[in-house]
């Protein structure tokens, strides 16, 4: 059982690392564009030049960057977290605690995926049925977002910007599956390398190549 689980974790790990290799340069480009927009916006204000597009660009870049880095930060535990209770627990209880937390996060991610799909005009009926079965929450009453509202000045439809949300939440769910399986594996066999936290495992591997 642990061997089959380890193979599945390794496959998910390879997939998630490939996804990160794509998201990292995208995040870098977005940060450069944000920096340029901020600097140019400050310059135009000081110079008395009209450049309203800079504010609209920030409206797009800020949420887009947040969603692009979210799958990487979540998988590598680089997000802000309260870990005082977790660190005081013995190893097995710590992994049970982590498993429960990531299962709860999975439910929230599924709800987020459902709502963001509706935001871009897609009706995820099967996903809504799954969520209703798990939580009793009926999201089918939320109508898909259809009107083509455009961003002023840039004349871009908001739904094209919103598409980053369901895509990145789906990528977070892939990372969530890997983390859940790591905690399950650690409960049964904590000595396996794949049972270690993602960040510590991959940092130790990178040092071997330095």
mmCIF file of C-alpha atoms in Angstrom:
data_model
loop_
_atom_site.group_PDB
_atom_site.id
_atom_site.type_symbol
_atom_site.label_atom_id
_atom_site.label_comp_id
_atom_site.label_asym_id
_atom_site.label_seq_id
_atom_site.Cartn_x
_atom_site.Cartn_y
_atom_site.Cartn_z
ATOM 1 C CA UNK A 1 0.000 0.000 0.000
ATOM 2 C CA UNK A 2 2.719 2.475 0.968
ATOM 3 C CA UNK A 3 4.671 1.620 -2.188
ATOM 4 C CA UNK A 4 1.681 2.348 -4.439
ATOM 5 C CA UNK A 5 1.000 5.547 -2.508
ATOM 6 C CA UNK A 6 4.634 6.601 -2.880
ATOM 7 C CA UNK A 7 4.442 6.098 -6.653
ATOM 8 C CA UNK A 8 1.282 8.224 -6.805
ATOM 9 C CA UNK A 9 2.891 10.948 -4.697
ATOM 10 C CA UNK A 10 5.959 10.926 -6.949
ATOM 11 C CA UNK A 11 3.763 11.299 -10.042
ATOM 12 C CA UNK A 12 1.883 14.203 -8.463
ATOM 13 C CA UNK A 13 5.150 15.724 -7.340
ATOM 14 C CA UNK A 14 6.580 15.598 -10.859
ATOM 15 C CA UNK A 15 3.400 17.165 -12.249
ATOM 16 C CA UNK A 16 3.311 19.919 -9.628
ATOM 17 C CA UNK A 17 6.991 20.714 -10.112
ATOM 18 C CA UNK A 18 6.415 21.005 -13.867
ATOM 19 C CA UNK A 19 3.535 23.382 -13.167
ATOM 20 C CA UNK A 20 5.764 25.445 -10.873
ATOM 21 C CA UNK A 21 8.415 25.661 -13.591
ATOM 22 C CA UNK A 22 5.794 27.373 -15.766
ATOM 23 C CA UNK A 23 4.266 29.577 -13.051
ATOM 24 C CA UNK A 24 7.596 30.917 -11.756
ATOM 25 C CA UNK A 25 8.566 32.821 -14.941
ATOM 26 C CA UNK A 26 4.964 33.976 -15.391
ATOM 27 C CA UNK A 27 5.066 35.432 -11.862
ATOM 28 C CA UNK A 28 8.378 37.147 -12.641
ATOM 29 C CA UNK A 29 6.933 38.769 -15.777
ATOM 30 C CA UNK A 30 3.872 39.929 -13.843
ATOM 31 C CA UNK A 31 6.055 41.476 -11.133
ATOM 32 C CA UNK A 32 8.133 43.314 -13.750
ATOM 33 C CA UNK A 33 4.957 44.641 -15.366
ATOM 34 C CA UNK A 34 3.645 45.728 -11.977
ATOM 35 C CA UNK A 35 6.903 47.524 -11.197
ATOM 36 C CA UNK A 36 6.815 49.264 -14.565
ATOM 37 C CA UNK A 37 3.175 50.300 -14.069
ATOM 38 C CA UNK A 38 3.879 51.737 -10.612
ATOM 39 C CA UNK A 39 7.020 53.617 -11.696
ATOM 40 C CA UNK A 40 5.375 54.978 -14.835
ATOM 41 C CA UNK A 41 2.252 55.946 -12.898
ATOM 42 C CA UNK A 42 4.317 57.926 -10.363
ATOM 43 C CA UNK A 43 6.336 59.571 -13.139
ATOM 44 C CA UNK A 44 3.246 60.623 -15.096
ATOM 45 C CA UNK A 45 1.653 62.135 -11.999
ATOM 46 C CA UNK A 46 4.789 64.141 -11.244
ATOM 47 C CA UNK A 47 5.117 65.206 -14.883
ATOM 48 C CA UNK A 48 1.440 66.069 -15.242
ATOM 49 C CA UNK A 49 0.920 63.461 -17.990
ATOM 50 C CA UNK A 50 -2.424 61.682 -18.266
ATOM 51 C CA UNK A 51 -1.935 57.902 -18.017
ATOM 52 C CA UNK A 52 -5.114 56.409 -16.505
ATOM 53 C CA UNK A 53 -4.263 52.987 -17.933
ATOM 54 C CA UNK A 54 -1.650 52.452 -15.198
ATOM 55 C CA UNK A 55 -4.324 52.209 -12.496
ATOM 56 C CA UNK A 56 -6.364 49.822 -14.609
ATOM 57 C CA UNK A 57 -3.288 47.686 -15.245
ATOM 58 C CA UNK A 58 -2.776 47.364 -11.490
ATOM 59 C CA UNK A 59 -6.400 46.250 -11.130
ATOM 60 C CA UNK A 60 -5.528 43.358 -13.444
ATOM 61 C CA UNK A 61 -1.977 42.565 -12.345
ATOM 62 C CA UNK A 62 -2.480 42.477 -8.560
ATOM 63 C CA UNK A 63 -5.157 39.735 -8.426
ATOM 64 C CA UNK A 64 -3.561 37.877 -11.338
ATOM 65 C CA UNK A 65 -0.193 37.718 -9.572
ATOM 66 C CA UNK A 66 -1.842 36.653 -6.310
ATOM 67 C CA UNK A 67 -3.552 33.707 -7.989
ATOM 68 C CA UNK A 68 -0.471 32.733 -10.045
ATOM 69 C CA UNK A 69 1.790 32.428 -6.989
ATOM 70 C CA UNK A 70 -0.898 30.795 -4.815
ATOM 71 C CA UNK A 71 -0.335 27.189 -6.042
ATOM 72 C CA UNK A 72 3.439 27.505 -5.441
ATOM 73 C CA UNK A 73 3.107 29.145 -2.027
ATOM 74 C CA UNK A 74 0.467 26.663 -0.841
ATOM 75 C CA UNK A 75 2.327 23.540 -1.925
ATOM 76 C CA UNK A 76 5.607 24.735 -0.382
ATOM 77 C CA UNK A 77 3.970 26.059 2.823
ATOM 78 C CA UNK A 78 5.304 29.529 2.005
ATOM 79 C CA UNK A 79 2.044 31.167 3.057
ATOM 80 C CA UNK A 80 1.402 32.720 6.460
ATOM 81 C CA UNK A 81 0.357 29.990 8.912
ATOM 82 C CA UNK A 82 -0.314 29.455 12.593
ATOM 83 C CA UNK A 83 1.859 26.488 13.529
ATOM 84 C CA UNK A 84 2.221 26.813 17.308
ATOM 85 C CA UNK A 85 -0.233 23.979 17.991
ATOM 86 C CA UNK A 86 1.128 21.774 15.203
ATOM 87 C CA UNK A 87 4.736 22.075 16.374
ATOM 88 C CA UNK A 88 3.849 20.966 19.909
ATOM 89 C CA UNK A 89 2.260 17.716 18.707
ATOM 90 C CA UNK A 90 4.113 14.391 18.394
ATOM 91 C CA UNK A 91 4.959 13.359 14.786
ATOM 92 C CA UNK A 92 1.994 11.048 14.172
ATOM 93 C CA UNK A 93 -0.530 13.476 15.682
ATOM 94 C CA UNK A 94 1.091 16.284 13.706
ATOM 95 C CA UNK A 95 0.453 14.446 10.456
ATOM 96 C CA UNK A 96 -3.128 13.627 11.433
ATOM 97 C CA UNK A 97 -3.610 17.319 12.205
ATOM 98 C CA UNK A 98 -2.117 18.234 8.816
ATOM 99 C CA UNK A 99 -4.320 15.702 7.038
ATOM 100 C CA UNK A 100 -7.481 17.121 8.612
ATOM 101 C CA UNK A 101 -6.431 20.683 7.778
ATOM 102 C CA UNK A 102 -5.711 19.891 4.127
ATOM 103 C CA UNK A 103 -8.991 17.986 3.781
ATOM 104 C CA UNK A 104 -10.797 21.087 5.060
ATOM 105 C CA UNK A 105 -8.790 23.224 2.630
ATOM 106 C CA UNK A 106 -9.777 20.851 -0.193
ATOM 107 C CA UNK A 107 -13.467 21.477 0.515
ATOM 108 C CA UNK A 108 -12.858 25.245 0.458
ATOM 109 C CA UNK A 109 -10.894 24.963 -2.788
ATOM 110 C CA UNK A 110 -13.711 22.987 -4.407
ATOM 111 C CA UNK A 111 -16.180 25.683 -3.372
ATOM 112 C CA UNK A 112 -13.814 28.334 -4.712
ATOM 113 C CA UNK A 113 -13.439 26.455 -7.989
ATOM 114 C CA UNK A 114 -17.209 26.219 -8.362
ATOM 115 C CA UNK A 115 -17.744 29.934 -7.714
ATOM 116 C CA UNK A 116 -14.902 31.084 -9.962
ATOM 117 C CA UNK A 117 -16.096 28.863 -12.809
ATOM 118 C CA UNK A 118 -19.452 30.589 -12.484
ATOM 119 C CA UNK A 119 -17.596 33.902 -12.510
ATOM 120 C CA UNK A 120 -16.299 33.184 -16.027
ATOM 121 C CA UNK A 121 -19.694 31.978 -17.264
ATOM 122 C CA UNK A 122 -19.375 28.197 -16.762
ATOM 123 C CA UNK A 123 -22.023 26.204 -14.889
ATOM 124 C CA UNK A 124 -20.167 23.373 -13.064
ATOM 125 C CA UNK A 125 -23.227 21.259 -12.267
ATOM 126 C CA UNK A 126 -21.364 18.004 -11.375
ATOM 127 C CA UNK A 127 -19.011 19.888 -9.049
ATOM 128 C CA UNK A 128 -21.957 21.665 -7.425
ATOM 129 C CA UNK A 129 -23.623 18.294 -6.825
ATOM 130 C CA UNK A 130 -20.425 16.968 -5.211
ATOM 131 C CA UNK A 131 -20.159 20.014 -2.945
ATOM 132 C CA UNK A 132 -23.803 19.712 -1.956
ATOM 133 C CA UNK A 133 -23.280 16.048 -1.105
ATOM 134 C CA UNK A 134 -20.200 16.843 1.009
ATOM 135 C CA UNK A 135 -21.330 19.999 2.768
ATOM 136 C CA UNK A 136 -25.052 20.470 2.076
ATOM 137 C CA UNK A 137 -24.192 23.805 0.447
ATOM 138 C CA UNK A 138 -26.266 24.353 -2.706
ATOM 139 C CA UNK A 139 -24.222 26.521 -5.082
ATOM 140 C CA UNK A 140 -26.546 25.855 -8.006
ATOM 141 C CA UNK A 141 -28.581 28.897 -6.947
ATOM 142 C CA UNK A 142 -25.617 31.096 -7.926
ATOM 143 C CA UNK A 143 -26.058 31.987 -11.563
ATOM 144 C CA UNK A 144 -23.033 31.993 -13.889
ATOM 145 C CA UNK A 145 -21.617 35.446 -14.532
ATOM 146 C CA UNK A 146 -22.538 36.267 -18.136
ATOM 147 C CA UNK A 147 -22.667 40.028 -18.892
ATOM 148 C CA UNK A 148 -19.554 41.175 -20.807
ATOM 149 C CA UNK A 149 -18.538 43.987 -18.422
ATOM 150 C CA UNK A 150 -15.443 45.751 -19.722
ATOM 151 C CA UNK A 151 -12.567 47.384 -17.878
ATOM 152 C CA UNK A 152 -12.661 51.148 -18.504
ATOM 153 C CA UNK A 153 -9.845 52.647 -20.593
ATOM 154 C CA UNK A 154 -8.368 49.232 -21.499
ATOM 155 C CA UNK A 155 -11.662 47.966 -22.978
ATOM 156 C CA UNK A 156 -10.960 44.362 -21.872
ATOM 157 C CA UNK A 157 -13.770 42.114 -20.651
ATOM 158 C CA UNK A 158 -13.404 41.222 -16.976
ATOM 159 C CA UNK A 159 -14.232 37.573 -17.651
ATOM 160 C CA UNK A 160 -10.915 37.158 -19.478
ATOM 161 C CA UNK A 161 -9.080 38.428 -16.400
ATOM 162 C CA UNK A 162 -11.181 36.231 -14.099
ATOM 163 C CA UNK A 163 -10.146 33.078 -15.973
ATOM 164 C CA UNK A 164 -6.913 32.985 -13.995
ATOM 165 C CA UNK A 165 -8.933 32.213 -10.849
ATOM 166 C CA UNK A 166 -10.428 28.779 -11.699
ATOM 167 C CA UNK A 167 -7.207 27.719 -13.450
ATOM 168 C CA UNK A 168 -4.992 28.504 -10.450
ATOM 169 C CA UNK A 169 -7.476 27.079 -7.944
ATOM 170 C CA UNK A 170 -7.475 23.843 -9.962
ATOM 171 C CA UNK A 171 -3.663 23.837 -9.743
ATOM 172 C CA UNK A 172 -3.915 24.360 -5.984
ATOM 173 C CA UNK A 173 -6.184 21.300 -5.809
ATOM 174 C CA UNK A 174 -3.465 19.240 -7.513
ATOM 175 C CA UNK A 175 -1.009 20.436 -4.888
ATOM 176 C CA UNK A 176 -3.568 19.671 -2.197
ATOM 177 C CA UNK A 177 -3.850 16.050 -3.367
ATOM 178 C CA UNK A 178 -0.081 15.662 -3.078
ATOM 179 C CA UNK A 179 0.003 17.168 0.423
ATOM 180 C CA UNK A 180 -2.885 14.998 1.625
ATOM 181 C CA UNK A 181 -1.164 11.838 0.375
ATOM 182 C CA UNK A 182 2.127 12.906 1.985
ATOM 183 C CA UNK A 183 0.411 13.201 5.367
ATOM 184 C CA UNK A 184 -1.312 9.824 4.924
ATOM 185 C CA UNK A 185 2.020 8.231 4.003
ATOM 186 C CA UNK A 186 3.719 9.881 6.984
ATOM 187 C CA UNK A 187 1.117 8.406 9.335
ATOM 188 C CA UNK A 188 1.986 4.876 8.160
ATOM 189 C CA UNK A 189 5.686 5.263 7.358
ATOM 190 C CA UNK A 190 7.214 8.600 8.455
ATOM 191 C CA UNK A 191 10.744 7.501 7.500
ATOM 192 C CA UNK A 192 10.090 7.611 3.740
ATOM 193 C CA UNK A 193 11.513 10.673 1.981
ATOM 194 C CA UNK A 194 8.231 11.397 0.209
ATOM 195 C CA UNK A 195 6.553 11.685 3.611
ATOM 196 C CA UNK A 196 8.658 14.745 4.394
ATOM 197 C CA UNK A 197 7.328 18.302 3.853
ATOM 198 C CA UNK A 198 7.693 19.519 0.272
ATOM 199 C CA UNK A 199 9.973 22.441 1.072
ATOM 200 C CA UNK A 200 12.468 20.497 3.210
ATOM 201 C CA UNK A 201 12.614 17.610 0.731
ATOM 202 C CA UNK A 202 13.192 19.725 -2.358
ATOM 203 C CA UNK A 203 15.621 22.092 -0.630
ATOM 204 C CA UNK A 204 17.749 19.144 0.498
ATOM 205 C CA UNK A 205 17.702 17.759 -3.049
ATOM 206 C CA UNK A 206 18.732 21.099 -4.550
ATOM 207 C CA UNK A 207 21.758 21.239 -2.214
ATOM 208 C CA UNK A 208 22.963 17.933 -3.617
ATOM 209 C CA UNK A 209 23.196 19.560 -7.036
ATOM 210 C CA UNK A 210 24.992 22.705 -5.817
#
